[in-house]
PDB file of C-alpha atoms in Angstrom:
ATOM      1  CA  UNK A   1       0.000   0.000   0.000  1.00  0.00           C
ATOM      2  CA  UNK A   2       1.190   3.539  -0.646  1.00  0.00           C
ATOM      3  CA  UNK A   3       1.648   6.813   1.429  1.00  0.00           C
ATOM      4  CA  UNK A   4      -0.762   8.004  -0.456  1.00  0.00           C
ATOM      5  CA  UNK A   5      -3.298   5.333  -0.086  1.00  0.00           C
ATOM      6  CA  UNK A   6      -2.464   4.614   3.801  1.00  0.00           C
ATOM      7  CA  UNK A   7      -2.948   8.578   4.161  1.00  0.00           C
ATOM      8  CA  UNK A   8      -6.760   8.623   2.200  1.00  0.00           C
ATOM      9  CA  UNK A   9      -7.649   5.851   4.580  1.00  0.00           C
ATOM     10  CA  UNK A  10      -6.248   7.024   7.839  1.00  0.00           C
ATOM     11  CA  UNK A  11      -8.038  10.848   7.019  1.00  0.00           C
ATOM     12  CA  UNK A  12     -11.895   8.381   6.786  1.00  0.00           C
ATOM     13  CA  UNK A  13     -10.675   6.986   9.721  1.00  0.00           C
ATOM     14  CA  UNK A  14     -11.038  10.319  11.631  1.00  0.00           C
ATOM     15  CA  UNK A  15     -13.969  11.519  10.057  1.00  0.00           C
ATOM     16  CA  UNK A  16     -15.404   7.771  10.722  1.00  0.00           C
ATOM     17  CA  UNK A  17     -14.957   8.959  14.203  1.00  0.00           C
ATOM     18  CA  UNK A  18     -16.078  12.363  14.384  1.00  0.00           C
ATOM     19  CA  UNK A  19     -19.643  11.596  12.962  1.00  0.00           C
ATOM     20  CA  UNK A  20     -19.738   8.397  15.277  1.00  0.00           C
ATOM     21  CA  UNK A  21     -19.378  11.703  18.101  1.00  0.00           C
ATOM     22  CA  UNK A  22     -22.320  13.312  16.542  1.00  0.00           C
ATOM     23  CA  UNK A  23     -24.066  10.402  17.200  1.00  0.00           C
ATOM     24  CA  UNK A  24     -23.446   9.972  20.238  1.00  0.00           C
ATOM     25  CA  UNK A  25     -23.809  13.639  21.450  1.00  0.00           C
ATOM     26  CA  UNK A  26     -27.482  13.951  19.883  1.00  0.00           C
ATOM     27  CA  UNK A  27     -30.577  13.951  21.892  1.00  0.00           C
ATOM     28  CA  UNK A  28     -32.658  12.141  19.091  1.00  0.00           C
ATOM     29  CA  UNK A  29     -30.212   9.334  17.927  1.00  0.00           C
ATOM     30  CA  UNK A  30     -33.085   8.364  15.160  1.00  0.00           C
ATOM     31  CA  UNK A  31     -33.948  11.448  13.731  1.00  0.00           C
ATOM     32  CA  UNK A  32     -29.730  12.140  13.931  1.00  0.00           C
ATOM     33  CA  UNK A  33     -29.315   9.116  12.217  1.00  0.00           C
ATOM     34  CA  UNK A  34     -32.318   9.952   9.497  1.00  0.00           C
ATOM     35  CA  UNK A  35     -30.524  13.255   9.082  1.00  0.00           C
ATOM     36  CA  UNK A  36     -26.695  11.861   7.992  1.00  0.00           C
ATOM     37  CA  UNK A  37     -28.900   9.380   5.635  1.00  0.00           C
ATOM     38  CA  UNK A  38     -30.196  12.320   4.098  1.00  0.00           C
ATOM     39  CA  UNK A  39     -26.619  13.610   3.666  1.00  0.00           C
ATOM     40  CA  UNK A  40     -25.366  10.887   1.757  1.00  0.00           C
ATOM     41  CA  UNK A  41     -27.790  11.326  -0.559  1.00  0.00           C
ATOM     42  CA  UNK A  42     -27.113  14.871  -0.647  1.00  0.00           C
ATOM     43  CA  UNK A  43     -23.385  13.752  -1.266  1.00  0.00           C
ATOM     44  CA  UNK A  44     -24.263  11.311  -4.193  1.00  0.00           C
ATOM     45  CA  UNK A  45     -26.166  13.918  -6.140  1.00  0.00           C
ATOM     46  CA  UNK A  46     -23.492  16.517  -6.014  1.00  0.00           C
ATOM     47  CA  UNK A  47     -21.498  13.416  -8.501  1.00  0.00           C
ATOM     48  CA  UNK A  48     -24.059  11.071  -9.416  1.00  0.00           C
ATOM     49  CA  UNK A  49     -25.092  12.242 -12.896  1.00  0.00           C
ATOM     50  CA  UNK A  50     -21.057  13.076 -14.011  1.00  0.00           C
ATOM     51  CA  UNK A  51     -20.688   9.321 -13.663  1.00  0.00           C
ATOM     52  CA  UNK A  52     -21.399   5.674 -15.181  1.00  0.00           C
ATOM     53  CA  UNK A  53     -24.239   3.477 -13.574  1.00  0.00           C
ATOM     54  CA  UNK A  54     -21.996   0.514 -12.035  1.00  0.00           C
ATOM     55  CA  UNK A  55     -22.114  -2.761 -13.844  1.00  0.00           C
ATOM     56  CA  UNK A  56     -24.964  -5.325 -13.538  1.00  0.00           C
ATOM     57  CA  UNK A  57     -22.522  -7.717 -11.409  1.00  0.00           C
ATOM     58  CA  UNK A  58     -22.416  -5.095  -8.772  1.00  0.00           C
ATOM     59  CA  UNK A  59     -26.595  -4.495  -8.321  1.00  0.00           C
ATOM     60  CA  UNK A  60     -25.950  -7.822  -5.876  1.00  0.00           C
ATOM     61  CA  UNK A  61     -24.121  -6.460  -3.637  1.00  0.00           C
ATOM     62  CA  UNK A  62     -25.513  -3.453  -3.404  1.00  0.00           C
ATOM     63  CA  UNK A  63     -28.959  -4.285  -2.659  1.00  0.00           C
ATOM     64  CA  UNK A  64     -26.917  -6.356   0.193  1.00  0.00           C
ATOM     65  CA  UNK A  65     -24.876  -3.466   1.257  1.00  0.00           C
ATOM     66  CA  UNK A  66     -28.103  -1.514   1.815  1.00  0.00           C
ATOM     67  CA  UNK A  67     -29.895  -4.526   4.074  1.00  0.00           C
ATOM     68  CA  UNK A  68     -26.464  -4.161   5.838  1.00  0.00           C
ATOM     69  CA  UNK A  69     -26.438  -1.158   6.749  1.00  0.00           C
ATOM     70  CA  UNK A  70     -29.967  -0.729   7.762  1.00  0.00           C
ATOM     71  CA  UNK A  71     -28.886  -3.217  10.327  1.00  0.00           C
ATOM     72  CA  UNK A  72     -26.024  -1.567  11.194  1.00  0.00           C
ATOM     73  CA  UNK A  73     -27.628   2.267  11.387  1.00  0.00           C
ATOM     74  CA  UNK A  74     -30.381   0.128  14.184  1.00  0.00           C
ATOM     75  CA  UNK A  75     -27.186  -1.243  16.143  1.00  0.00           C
ATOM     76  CA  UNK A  76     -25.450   2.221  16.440  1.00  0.00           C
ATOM     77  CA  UNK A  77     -28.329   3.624  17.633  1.00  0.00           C
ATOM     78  CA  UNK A  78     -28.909   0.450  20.555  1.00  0.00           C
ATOM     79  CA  UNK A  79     -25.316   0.850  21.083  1.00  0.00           C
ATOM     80  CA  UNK A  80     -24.918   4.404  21.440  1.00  0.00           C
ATOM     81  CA  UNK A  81     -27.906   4.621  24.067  1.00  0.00           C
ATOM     82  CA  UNK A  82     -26.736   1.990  26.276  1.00  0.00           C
ATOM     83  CA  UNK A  83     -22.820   2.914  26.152  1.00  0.00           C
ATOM     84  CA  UNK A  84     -20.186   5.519  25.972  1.00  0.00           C
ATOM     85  CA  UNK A  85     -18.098   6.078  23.120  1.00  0.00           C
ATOM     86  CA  UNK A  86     -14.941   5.330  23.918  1.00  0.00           C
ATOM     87  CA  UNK A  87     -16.380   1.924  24.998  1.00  0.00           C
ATOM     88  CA  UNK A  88     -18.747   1.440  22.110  1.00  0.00           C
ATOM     89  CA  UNK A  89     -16.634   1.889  18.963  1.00  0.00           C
ATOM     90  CA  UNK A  90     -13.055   0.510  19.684  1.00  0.00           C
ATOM     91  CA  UNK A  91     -15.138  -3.101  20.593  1.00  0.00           C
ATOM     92  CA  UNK A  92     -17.042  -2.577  17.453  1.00  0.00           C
ATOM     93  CA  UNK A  93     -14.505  -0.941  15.416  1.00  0.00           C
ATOM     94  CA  UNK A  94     -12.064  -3.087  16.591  1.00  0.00           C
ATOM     95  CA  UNK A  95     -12.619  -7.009  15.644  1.00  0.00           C
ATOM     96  CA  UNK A  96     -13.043  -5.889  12.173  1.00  0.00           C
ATOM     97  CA  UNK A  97     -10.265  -6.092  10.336  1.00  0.00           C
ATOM     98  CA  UNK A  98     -10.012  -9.643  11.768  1.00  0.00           C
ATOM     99  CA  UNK A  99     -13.067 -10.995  10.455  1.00  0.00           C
ATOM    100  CA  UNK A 100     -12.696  -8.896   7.285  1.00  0.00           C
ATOM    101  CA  UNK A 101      -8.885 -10.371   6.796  1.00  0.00           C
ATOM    102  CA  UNK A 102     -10.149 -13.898   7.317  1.00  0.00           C
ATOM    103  CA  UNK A 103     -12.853 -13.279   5.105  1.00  0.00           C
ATOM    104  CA  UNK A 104     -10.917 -11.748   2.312  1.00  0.00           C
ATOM    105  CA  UNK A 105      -8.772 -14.831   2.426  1.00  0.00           C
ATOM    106  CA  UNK A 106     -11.357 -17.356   1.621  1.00  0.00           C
ATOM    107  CA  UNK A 107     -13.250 -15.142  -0.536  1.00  0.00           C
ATOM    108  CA  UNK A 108     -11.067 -12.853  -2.810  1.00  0.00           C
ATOM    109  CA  UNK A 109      -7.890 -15.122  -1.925  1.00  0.00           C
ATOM    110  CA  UNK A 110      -5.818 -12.072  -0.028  1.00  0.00           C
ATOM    111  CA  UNK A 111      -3.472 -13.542   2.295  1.00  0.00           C
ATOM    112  CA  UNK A 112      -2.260 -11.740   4.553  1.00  0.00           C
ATOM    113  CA  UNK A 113       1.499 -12.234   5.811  1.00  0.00           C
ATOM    114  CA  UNK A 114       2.577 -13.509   9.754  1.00  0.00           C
ATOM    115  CA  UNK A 115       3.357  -9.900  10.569  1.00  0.00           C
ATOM    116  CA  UNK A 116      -0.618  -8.980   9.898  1.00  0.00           C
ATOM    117  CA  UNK A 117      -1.592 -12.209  12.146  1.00  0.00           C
ATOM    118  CA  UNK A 118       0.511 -11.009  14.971  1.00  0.00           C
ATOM    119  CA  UNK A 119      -1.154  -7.397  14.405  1.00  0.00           C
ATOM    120  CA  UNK A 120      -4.574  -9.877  14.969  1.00  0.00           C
ATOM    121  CA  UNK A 121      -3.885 -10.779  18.226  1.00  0.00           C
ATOM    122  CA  UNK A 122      -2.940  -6.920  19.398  1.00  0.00           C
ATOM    123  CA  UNK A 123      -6.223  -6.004  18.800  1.00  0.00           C
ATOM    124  CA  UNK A 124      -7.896  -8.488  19.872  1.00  0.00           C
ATOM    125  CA  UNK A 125      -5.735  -8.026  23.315  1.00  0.00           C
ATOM    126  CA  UNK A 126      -6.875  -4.838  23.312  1.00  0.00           C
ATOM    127  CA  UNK A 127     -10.486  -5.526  23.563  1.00  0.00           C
ATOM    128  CA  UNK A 128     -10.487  -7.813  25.640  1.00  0.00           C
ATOM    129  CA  UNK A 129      -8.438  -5.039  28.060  1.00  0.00           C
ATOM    130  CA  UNK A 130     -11.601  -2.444  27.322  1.00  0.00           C
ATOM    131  CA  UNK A 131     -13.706  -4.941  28.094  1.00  0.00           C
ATOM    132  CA  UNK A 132     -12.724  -6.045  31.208  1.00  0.00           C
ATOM    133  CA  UNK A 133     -15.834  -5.753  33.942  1.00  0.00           C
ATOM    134  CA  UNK A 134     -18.050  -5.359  30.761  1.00  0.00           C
ATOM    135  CA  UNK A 135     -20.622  -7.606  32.593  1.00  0.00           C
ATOM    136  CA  UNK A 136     -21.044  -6.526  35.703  1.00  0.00           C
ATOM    137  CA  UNK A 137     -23.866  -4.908  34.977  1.00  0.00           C
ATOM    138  CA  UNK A 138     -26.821  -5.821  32.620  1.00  0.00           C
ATOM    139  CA  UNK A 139     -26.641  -2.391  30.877  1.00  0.00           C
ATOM    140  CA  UNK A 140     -22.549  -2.734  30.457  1.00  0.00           C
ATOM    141  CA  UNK A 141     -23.153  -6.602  28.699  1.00  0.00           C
ATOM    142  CA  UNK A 142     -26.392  -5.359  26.755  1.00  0.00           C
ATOM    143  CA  UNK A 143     -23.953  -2.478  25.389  1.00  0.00           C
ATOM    144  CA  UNK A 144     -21.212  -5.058  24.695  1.00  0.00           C
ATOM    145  CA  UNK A 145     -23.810  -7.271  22.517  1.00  0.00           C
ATOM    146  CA  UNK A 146     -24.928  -4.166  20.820  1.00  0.00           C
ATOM    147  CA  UNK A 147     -21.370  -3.046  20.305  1.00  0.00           C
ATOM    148  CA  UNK A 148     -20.161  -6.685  18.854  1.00  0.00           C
ATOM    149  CA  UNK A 149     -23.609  -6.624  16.548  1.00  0.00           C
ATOM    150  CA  UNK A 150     -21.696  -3.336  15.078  1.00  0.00           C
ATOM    151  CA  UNK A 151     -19.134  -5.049  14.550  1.00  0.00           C
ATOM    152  CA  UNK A 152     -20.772  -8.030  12.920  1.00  0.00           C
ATOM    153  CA  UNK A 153     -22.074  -5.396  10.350  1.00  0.00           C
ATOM    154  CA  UNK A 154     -19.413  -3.868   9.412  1.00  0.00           C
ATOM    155  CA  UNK A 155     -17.511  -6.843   8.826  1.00  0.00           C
ATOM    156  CA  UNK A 156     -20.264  -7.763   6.071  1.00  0.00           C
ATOM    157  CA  UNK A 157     -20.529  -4.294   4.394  1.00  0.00           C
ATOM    158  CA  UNK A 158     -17.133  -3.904   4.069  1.00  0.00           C
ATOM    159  CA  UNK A 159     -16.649  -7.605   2.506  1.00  0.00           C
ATOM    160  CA  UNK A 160     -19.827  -6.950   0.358  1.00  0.00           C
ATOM    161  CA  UNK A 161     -18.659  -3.538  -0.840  1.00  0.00           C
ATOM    162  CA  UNK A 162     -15.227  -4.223  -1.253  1.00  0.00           C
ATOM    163  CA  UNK A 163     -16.211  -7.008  -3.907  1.00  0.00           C
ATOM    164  CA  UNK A 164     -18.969  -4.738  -5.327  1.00  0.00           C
ATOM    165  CA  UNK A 165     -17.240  -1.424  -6.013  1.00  0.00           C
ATOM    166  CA  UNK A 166     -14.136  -3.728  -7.585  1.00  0.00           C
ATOM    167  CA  UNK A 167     -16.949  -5.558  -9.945  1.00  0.00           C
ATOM    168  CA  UNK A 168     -18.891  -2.167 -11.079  1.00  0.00           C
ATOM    169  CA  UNK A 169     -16.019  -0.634 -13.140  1.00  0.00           C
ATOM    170  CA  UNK A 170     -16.309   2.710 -11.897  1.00  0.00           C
ATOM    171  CA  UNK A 171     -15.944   3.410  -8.106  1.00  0.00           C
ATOM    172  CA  UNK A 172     -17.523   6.776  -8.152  1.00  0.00           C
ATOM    173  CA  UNK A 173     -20.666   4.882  -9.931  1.00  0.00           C
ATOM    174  CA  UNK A 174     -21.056   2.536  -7.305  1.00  0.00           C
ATOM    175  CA  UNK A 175     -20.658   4.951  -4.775  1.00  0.00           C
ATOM    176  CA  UNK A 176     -22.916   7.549  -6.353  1.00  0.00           C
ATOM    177  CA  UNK A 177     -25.663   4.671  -6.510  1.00  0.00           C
ATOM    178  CA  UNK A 178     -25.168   3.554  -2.796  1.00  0.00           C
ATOM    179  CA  UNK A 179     -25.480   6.642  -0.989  1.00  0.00           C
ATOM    180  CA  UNK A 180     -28.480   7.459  -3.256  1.00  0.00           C
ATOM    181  CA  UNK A 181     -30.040   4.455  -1.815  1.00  0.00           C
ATOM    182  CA  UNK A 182     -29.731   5.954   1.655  1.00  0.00           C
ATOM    183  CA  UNK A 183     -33.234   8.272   0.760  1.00  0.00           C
ATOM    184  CA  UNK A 184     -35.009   4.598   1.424  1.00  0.00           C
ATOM    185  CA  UNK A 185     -33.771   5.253   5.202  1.00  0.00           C
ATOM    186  CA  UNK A 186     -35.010   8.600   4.904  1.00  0.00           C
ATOM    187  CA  UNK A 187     -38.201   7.338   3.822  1.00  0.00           C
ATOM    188  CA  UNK A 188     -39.056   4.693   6.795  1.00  0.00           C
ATOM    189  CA  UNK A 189     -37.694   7.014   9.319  1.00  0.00           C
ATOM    190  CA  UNK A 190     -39.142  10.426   8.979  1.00  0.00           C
ATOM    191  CA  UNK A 191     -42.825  10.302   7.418  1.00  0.00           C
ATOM    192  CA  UNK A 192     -43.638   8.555  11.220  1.00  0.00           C
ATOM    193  CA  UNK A 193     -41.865  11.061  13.261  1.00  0.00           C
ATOM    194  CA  UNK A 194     -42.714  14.537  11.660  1.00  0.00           C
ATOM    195  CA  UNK A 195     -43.390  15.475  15.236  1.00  0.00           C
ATOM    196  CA  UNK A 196     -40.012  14.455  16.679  1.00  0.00           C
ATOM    197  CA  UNK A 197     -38.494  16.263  13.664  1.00  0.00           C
ATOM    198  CA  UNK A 198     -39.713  19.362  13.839  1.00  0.00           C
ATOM    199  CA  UNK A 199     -38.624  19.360  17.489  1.00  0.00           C
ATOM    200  CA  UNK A 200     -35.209  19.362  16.725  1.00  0.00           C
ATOM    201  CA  UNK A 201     -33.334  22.950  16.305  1.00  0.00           C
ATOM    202  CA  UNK A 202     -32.385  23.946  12.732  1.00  0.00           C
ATOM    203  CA  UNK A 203     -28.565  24.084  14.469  1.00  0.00           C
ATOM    204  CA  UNK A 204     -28.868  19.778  15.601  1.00  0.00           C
ATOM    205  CA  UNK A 205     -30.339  19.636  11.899  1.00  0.00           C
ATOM    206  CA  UNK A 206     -27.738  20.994  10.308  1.00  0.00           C
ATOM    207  CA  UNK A 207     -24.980  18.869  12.240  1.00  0.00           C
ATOM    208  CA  UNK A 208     -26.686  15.670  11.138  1.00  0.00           C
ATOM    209  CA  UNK A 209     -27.153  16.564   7.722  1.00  0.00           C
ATOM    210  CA  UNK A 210     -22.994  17.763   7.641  1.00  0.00           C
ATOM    211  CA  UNK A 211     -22.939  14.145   9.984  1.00  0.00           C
ATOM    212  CA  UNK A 212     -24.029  12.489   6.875  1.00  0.00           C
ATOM    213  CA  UNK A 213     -21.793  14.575   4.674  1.00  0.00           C
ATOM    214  CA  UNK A 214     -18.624  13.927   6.366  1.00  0.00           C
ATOM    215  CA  UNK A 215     -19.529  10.303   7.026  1.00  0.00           C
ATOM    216  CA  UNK A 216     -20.260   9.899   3.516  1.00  0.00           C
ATOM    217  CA  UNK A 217     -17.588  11.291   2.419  1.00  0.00           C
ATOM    218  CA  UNK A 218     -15.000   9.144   4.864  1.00  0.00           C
ATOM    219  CA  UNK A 219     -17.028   6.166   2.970  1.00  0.00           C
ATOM    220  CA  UNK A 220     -16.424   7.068  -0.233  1.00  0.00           C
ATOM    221  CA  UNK A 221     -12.739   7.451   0.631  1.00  0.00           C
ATOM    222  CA  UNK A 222     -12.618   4.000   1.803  1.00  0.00           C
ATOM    223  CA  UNK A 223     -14.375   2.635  -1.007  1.00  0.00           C
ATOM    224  CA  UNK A 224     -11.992   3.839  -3.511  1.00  0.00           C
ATOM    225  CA  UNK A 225      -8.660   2.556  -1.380  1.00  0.00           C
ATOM    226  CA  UNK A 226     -10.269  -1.174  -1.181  1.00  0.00           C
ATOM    227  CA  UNK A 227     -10.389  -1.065  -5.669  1.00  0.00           C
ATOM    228  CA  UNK A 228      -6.267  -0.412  -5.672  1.00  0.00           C
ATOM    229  CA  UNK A 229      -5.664  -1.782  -2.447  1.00  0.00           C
ATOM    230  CA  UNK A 230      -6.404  -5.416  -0.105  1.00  0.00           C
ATOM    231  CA  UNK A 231      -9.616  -5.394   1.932  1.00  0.00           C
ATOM    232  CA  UNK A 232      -8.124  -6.525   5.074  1.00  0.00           C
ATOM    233  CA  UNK A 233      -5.255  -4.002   4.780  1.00  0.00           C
ATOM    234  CA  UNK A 234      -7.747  -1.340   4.329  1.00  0.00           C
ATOM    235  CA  UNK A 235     -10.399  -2.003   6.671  1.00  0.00           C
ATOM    236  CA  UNK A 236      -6.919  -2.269   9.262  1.00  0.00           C
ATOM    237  CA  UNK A 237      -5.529   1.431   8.445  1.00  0.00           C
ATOM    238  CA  UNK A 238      -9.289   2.465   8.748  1.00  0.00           C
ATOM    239  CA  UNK A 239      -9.963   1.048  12.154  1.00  0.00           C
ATOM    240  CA  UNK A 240      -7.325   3.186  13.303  1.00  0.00           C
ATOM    241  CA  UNK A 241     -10.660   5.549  14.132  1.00  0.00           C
ATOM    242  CA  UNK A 242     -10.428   3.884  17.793  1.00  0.00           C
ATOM    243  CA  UNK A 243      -7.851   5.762  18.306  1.00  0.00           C
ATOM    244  CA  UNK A 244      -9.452   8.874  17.684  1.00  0.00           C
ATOM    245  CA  UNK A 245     -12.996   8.375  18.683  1.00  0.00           C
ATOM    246  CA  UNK A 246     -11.278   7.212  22.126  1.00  0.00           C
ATOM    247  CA  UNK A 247      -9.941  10.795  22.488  1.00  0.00           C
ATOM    248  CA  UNK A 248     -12.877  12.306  21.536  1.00  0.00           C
ATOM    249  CA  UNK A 249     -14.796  10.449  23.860  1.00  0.00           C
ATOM    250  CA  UNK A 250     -12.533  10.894  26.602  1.00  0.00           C
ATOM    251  CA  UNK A 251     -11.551  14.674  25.794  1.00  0.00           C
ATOM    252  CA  UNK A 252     -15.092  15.596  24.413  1.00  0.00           C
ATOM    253  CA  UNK A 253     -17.479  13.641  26.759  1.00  0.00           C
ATOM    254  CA  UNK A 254     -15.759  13.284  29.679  1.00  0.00           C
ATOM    255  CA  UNK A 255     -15.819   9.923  29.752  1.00  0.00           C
ATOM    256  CA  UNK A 256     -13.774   7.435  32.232  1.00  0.00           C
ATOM    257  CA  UNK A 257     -12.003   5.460  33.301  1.00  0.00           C
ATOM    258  CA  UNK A 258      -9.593   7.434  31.123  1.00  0.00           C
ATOM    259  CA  UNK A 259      -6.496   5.299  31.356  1.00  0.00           C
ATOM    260  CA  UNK A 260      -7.853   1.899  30.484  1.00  0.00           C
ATOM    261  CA  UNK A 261      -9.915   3.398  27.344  1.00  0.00           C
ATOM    262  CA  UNK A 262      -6.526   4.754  26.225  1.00  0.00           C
ATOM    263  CA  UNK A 263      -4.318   2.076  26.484  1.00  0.00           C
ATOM    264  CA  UNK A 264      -6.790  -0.528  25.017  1.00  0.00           C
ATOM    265  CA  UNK A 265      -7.189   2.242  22.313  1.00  0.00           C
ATOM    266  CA  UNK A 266      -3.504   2.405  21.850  1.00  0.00           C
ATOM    267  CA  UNK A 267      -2.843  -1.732  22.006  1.00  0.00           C
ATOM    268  CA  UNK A 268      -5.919  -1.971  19.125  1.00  0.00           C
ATOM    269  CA  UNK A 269      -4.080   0.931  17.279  1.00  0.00           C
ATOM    270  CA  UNK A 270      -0.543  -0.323  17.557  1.00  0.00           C
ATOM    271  CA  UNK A 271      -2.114  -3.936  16.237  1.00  0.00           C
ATOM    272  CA  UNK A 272      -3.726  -2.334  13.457  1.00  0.00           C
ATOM    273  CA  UNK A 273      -0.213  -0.895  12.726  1.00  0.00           C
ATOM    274  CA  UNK A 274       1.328  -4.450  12.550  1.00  0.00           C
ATOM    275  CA  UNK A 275      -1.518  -5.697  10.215  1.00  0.00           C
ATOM    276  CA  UNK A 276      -0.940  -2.463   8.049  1.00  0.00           C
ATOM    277  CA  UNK A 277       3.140  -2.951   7.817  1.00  0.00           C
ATOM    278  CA  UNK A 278       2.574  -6.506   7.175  1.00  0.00           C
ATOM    279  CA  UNK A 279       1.965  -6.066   3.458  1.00  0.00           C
TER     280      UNK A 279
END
């Protein structure tokens, strides 16, 4: 992987985690979440008709990517109610590029070297260190589940879309197409809560709607890197977003205890290192 590459993907690593902060921080996580829908869609029509419609092949796994995502958009919003930040995304961010290297290798035949695999076991050594006294409450192991179903979904999306935007010729076409897809979200979620809307300030509108924007945006970055680069290399670099949405949940929300969300943070990161040099 290039500089440049490794750079693209570590910059949608820190937007990844500065609209997973929106998130968090809203009163309304739904109508939040129907807002940064509506801002990938907003994002896909700024490019959509300056670029090819992706190939048949990839229609598959779009329409998959979309199911997906649903699922995950219903999981971040369990997750985020029941758990803090800094808890919530480096246990679902983190497991990820595991799953997603393992999957790779069986399914697009990328094998990744024994400097990746030893990367594999830092992360998972640092979730297990974040999650330490995880159930010792019901709330803490029903925002561990909720966390782990994140992860679940991401590991599928990014599989599905890494193998879709390689088989639709034209990244920017499959991207335009996905995000556009987001106004179905739009569609279940708002027409039911028109009330709950228009009780939000034009101000926690707007954040959502730039939410969506930047998250969309971090996406589309990602999507690009995983048609020149591996999947599991990629979806490593990106889940380098611990590290950051660990500061910002610490620095941000106040959240504790500081020291053990940190250094879990920092093991997760410094695997995700190893699995990114390992290639």
């Amino acid at each position: 992987m290039t500089a440049q590459i490794a750079l693209i993907v570590l910059s949608a690593a820190f937007l990844h985690a500065l609209w997973n902060a929106l998130v968090k921080g809203a009163g309304d996580r739904v109508i939040m979440l129907g807002m940064i829908a509506l801002g990938h869609v907003a994002f896909a029509l700024t490019f959509i008709g300056f670029v090819p419609i992706p190939d048949v092949s990839a229609w598959p796994y779009m329409a998959a990517s979309i199911a997906i995502h649903w699922l995950y958009f219903y999981f971040l919003n369990v997750a985020y109610r029941l758990g803090d930040l800094s808890f919530i995304y480096p246990v679902a961010r983190g497991f990820a590029p595991v799953l997603v290297a393992l999957g790779a290798q069986f399914w697009v035949d990328e094998v990744l070297p024994l400097q990746a695999w030893i990367g594999i076991f830092c992360v998972s050594a640092g979730i297990m260190f974040l999650a330490q006294g995880a159930f010792d409450a019901a709330m803490s192991r029903n925002a561990l589940l909720a966390a782990l179903a994140i992860g679940g979904t991401v590991v599928l999306y990014t599989l599905v879309d890494g193998i879709g935007v390689r088989n639709a010729g034209h990244a920017l076409g499959y991207i335009g197409w996905l995000f556009l897809s987001k106004i179905l979200i739009v569609l279940f979620l708002f027409p039911s809560r028109m009330d709950r809307l228009r009780a939000q300030s034009p101000r926690t509108l707007l954040i959502g709607f730039m939410g969506g924007v930047v998250s969309g945006s971090a996406y589309a970055l990602v999507l690009y890197a995983k048609t020149i680069a591996p999947l599991g290399i990629v979806s490593a670099l990106r889940e380098t977003s611990v590290i950051f949405a660990a500061l910002i949940g610490v620095l941000w929300f106040g959240e504790g205890p500081k020291a053990r969300r940190l250094l879990s943070a920092g093991a997760v990161g410094a695997g995700i290192i190893f699995i990114g040099l390992g290639r």
